[in-house]
């Protein structure tokens, strides 16, 4: 029985594994203050007063709620808030405990998230000391609970102040990530790599620096008598369409040795009992695992989206010793097999493909960063919004990047439901770690075991990866070279610590507790082989486009990896998302507030973004044009890369762009902005990640046409190639019947510019390539023969017509001439569109379904349409 007890800002969970008992709700009030005697108290004396707090929460959000600080996202307050990360903070709550709970033999307080250096006391007696934000901390409290007036106190020490003396004392430092520009921490002595707290809190190139503290996940009180079930896991030993052989592992903690019976029920996805197994169990005092074999006929397997149903079974375990203290626990899981297939090829390379239930899956998706700087603010609705958007854009995989935190169970429940595969990094985001320190490694192993065991029942989790970019940073960015030059012996120690932690420790945890999910030591890597970021083996991060040396987007077509796990281009959010964040009179590329919301190149990133916009479109006239053209550039560039990856199947078996979402309203590589609004890229992703798509890729005067089929059935279709001028006059056409094999990319032609254009002018001519099923256009691409700034694009009149299709409102767009990058929005209001950021072929309508909390007439009046030609006309 679980009883949730709510107070103002407090959640305590009473997990009573004894028979149901009455439990009065615990009313409690959390409060917080700057710890007396802290050095920051002189400058901020008002922070030393007790004020209401929220748990889960963070000190920044508590200060915001108390109106002691400005909104950390609006304007440019970041520099003035760095004192918070230098301070020590105190949280306190009072609560009562009912007689039934106090009467039980065992009780413990469980803290799911303490950020980070925390000293916890109960009723003025020390309870525990924590030093890892990613771990679950438990402390026995039986015999220490009062009927009323219990006082729980948590003191949080600044991670900067705590670690800085020891880091500064190091003769040679290991490489960190992003140095603080605010003076709260020396650039040459960064502490982030030495503390087990979300790395992005120290700042990243897409988010601010807010070094938080607080109780960021729930606190609960568990109590029990004779025994309790502490975990249920399902090991798959055999699985196909006819049979499942499972081993249900029931972890039991018993107070004393006794005879009992363990029963396991398997309920199918419809809630019917599919199997029941009961067997005797000789319990001993302490923790033990009871293994119960279960057989299922014709099991319903869990599949990634597009390949079958997302079937999930309920596993219900019960341990009964004949007394009144029977223990029960249920989990929900899916049955699937997973393999990371790495087959050698004839050229000396090695594949990298995820194989689910025996089927090789081309991974289509994006990298996920935290949803907010302050994780406790992320609710279920936001997680569902972003993951549903990923599924709606035809993604089947997300990579949970290693510089944040391990997501809540809700994230994985929704991924299971939607059929999204999850590549899960351990929480190491870059630089190098002190793996040479045995205490640090032991702390990480405990963290890893906590989270692998918590998440292992989710069929969506198909990879555990040791870290993000640490191996390539050491081998390729100069981190290892520089430390070797300064202190060869220490450098050797650091690298051996890396191998011990990521090559051995975490691999062992996943092997022991991960239920067969594969492990990969770093991204990018070849799992500790010589080369860290190789196109022929392992996974690849490719930043020569956008990063250094900022190659044109066409360079994507010359980089063919085995699995592309990072690549990206920046764009600004939808303008409406910036309302209230950047004042209207500061909406300029070079304003202080705009620069504060552009974290790349320490605020200078708009220079790089303009470089990419200007290559294709010329110089934007104003900020709205800059935002719009940045999104068109981003969308078209990433589409080029993703379609190239897909067209390179089976050599390439994955394309995960950087990044899906945003942590705050600012410039970034995301396709969904902080408010959940889709940028142009996300609409493009819906098309370029579609199960059936055409890839028409032009590079160096040659257009390669491939047809893509990601499903397990062949596709009988036609493909059509038309050449026309921008006024809609057709110059040539060819159309062919084709069968595209299942799970394949089929190249159907290569065409030189001379073959396509003849004597036509490149500046006034396009090629339209389509995949057709009957008269239905499954996929379309427009091929351009010149940069937009060099084309003679007409200023187009786009006609709109509104119709009603059942409950849906439909907007039909049509233009007599070519319209590139057509963007639809509604002045002063939000609406959900099923398509946008499109190229209109002359005379051919496009129908867009629109959902909004508004009448048709309101939508009609608010409609705004723009195209690249409109922006180009302003040059």
Short mmCIF file of C-alpha atoms in Angstrom, two decimals, residues 617 621 625 629 793-796 867-875:
data_model
loop_
_atom_site.label_atom_id
_atom_site.label_comp_id
_atom_site.label_asym_id
_atom_site.label_seq_id
_atom_site.Cartn_x
_atom_site.Cartn_y
_atom_site.Cartn_z
CA UNK A 617 20.26 33.83 -48.26
CA UNK A 621 17.44 43.11 -42.79
CA UNK A 625 14.10 38.02 -40.85
CA UNK A 629 16.08 32.63 -42.22
CA UNK A 793 12.84 33.82 -56.98
CA UNK A 794 9.61 35.66 -57.75
CA UNK A 795 7.78 37.57 -55.01
CA UNK A 796 4.91 35.12 -54.78
CA UNK A 867 8.40 32.81 -47.89
CA UNK A 868 12.08 33.13 -48.69
CA UNK A 869 11.19 35.45 -51.56
CA UNK A 870 9.65 37.89 -49.08
CA UNK A 871 12.84 37.96 -47.04
CA UNK A 872 14.99 38.16 -50.18
CA UNK A 873 12.92 41.12 -51.39
CA UNK A 874 14.18 43.07 -48.40
CA UNK A 875 17.83 42.80 -49.48
#
